CSV table of C-alpha atoms in Angstrom, one decimal:
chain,number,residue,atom,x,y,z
A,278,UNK,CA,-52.0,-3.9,36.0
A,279,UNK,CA,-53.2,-5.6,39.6
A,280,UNK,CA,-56.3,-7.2,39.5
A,281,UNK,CA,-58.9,-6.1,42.4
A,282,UNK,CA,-61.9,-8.3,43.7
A,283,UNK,CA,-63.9,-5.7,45.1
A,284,UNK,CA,-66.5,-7.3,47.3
A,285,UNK,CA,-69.8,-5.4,47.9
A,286,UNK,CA,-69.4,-2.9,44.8
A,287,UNK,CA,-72.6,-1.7,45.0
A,288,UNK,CA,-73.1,-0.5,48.4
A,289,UNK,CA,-72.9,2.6,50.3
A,290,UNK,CA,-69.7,3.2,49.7
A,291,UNK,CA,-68.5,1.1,46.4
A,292,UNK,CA,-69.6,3.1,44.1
A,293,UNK,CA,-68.0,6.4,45.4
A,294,UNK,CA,-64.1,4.5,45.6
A,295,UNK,CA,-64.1,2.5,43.0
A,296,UNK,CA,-64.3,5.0,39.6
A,297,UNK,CA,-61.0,6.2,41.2
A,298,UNK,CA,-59.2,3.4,41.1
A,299,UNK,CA,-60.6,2.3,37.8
A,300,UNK,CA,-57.6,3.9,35.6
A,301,UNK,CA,-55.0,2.2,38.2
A,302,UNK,CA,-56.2,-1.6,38.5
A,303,UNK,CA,-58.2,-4.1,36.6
A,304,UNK,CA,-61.5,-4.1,39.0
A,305,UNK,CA,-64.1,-7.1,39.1
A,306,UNK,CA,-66.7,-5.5,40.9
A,307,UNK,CA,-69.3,-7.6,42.7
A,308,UNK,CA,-72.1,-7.7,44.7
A,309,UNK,CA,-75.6,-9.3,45.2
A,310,UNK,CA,-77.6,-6.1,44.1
A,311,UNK,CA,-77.5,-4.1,40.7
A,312,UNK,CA,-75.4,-1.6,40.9
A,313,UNK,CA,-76.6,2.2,41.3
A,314,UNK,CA,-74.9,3.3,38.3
A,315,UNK,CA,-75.6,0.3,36.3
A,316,UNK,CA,-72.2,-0.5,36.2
A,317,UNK,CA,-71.5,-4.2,35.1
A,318,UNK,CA,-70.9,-6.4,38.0
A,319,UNK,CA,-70.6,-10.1,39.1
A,320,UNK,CA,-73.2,-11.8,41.4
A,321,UNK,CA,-71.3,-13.3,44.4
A,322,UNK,CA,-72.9,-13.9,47.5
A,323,UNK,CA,-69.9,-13.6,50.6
A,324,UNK,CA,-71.8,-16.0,53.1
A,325,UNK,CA,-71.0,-18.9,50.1
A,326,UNK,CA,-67.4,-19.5,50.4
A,327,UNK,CA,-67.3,-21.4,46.5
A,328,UNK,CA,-69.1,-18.5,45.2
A,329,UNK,CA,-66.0,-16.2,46.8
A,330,UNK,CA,-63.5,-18.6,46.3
A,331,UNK,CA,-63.9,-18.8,42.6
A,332,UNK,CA,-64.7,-14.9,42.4
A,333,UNK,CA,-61.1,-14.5,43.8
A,334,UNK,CA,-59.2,-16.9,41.7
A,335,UNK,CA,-56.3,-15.3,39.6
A,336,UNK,CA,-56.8,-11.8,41.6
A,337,UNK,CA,-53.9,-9.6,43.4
A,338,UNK,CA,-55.6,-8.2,45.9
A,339,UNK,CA,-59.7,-8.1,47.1
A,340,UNK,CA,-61.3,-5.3,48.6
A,341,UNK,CA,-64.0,-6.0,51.0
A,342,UNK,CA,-66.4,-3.5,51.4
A,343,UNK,CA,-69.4,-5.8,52.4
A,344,UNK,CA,-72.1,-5.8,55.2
A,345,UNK,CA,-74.1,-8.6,56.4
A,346,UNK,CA,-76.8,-6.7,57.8
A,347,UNK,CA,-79.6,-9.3,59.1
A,348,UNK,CA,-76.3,-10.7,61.1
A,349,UNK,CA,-75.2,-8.3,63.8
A,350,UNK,CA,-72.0,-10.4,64.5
């Protein structure tokens, strides 16, 4: 089974996708709030590359489905 970074779990859209692919890949959901659901997750903050970097180590594939919203580039 793949295993899935998924950056930002717990945002508008995370917790809509990812209980679909649940039964297909090995997720590690993350974010920097709790999630909705209270779904386990991992605190990793994207604008700190170690935090990301070591977040992604021995994963297939990450999903990115973050927003930086106080930075409108």
């Amino acid at each position: 089974m793949k295993k899935v970074l998924v950056l930002g779990a717990c945002g508008n859209i995370g917790p809509f996708i990812t209980p679909g692919l649940a039964d297909d890949y090995d997720l590690t959901l993350s974010d920097i709030i709790a999630h909705p659901d209270g779904t386990p997750t991992i605190h990793v903050d994207v604008t700190d590359y170690a935090q990301v970097r070591d977040a992604a180590r021995g994963m297939d594939a990450i999903l990115n489905l973050t927003v930086i919203r106080p930075d409108p580039v």
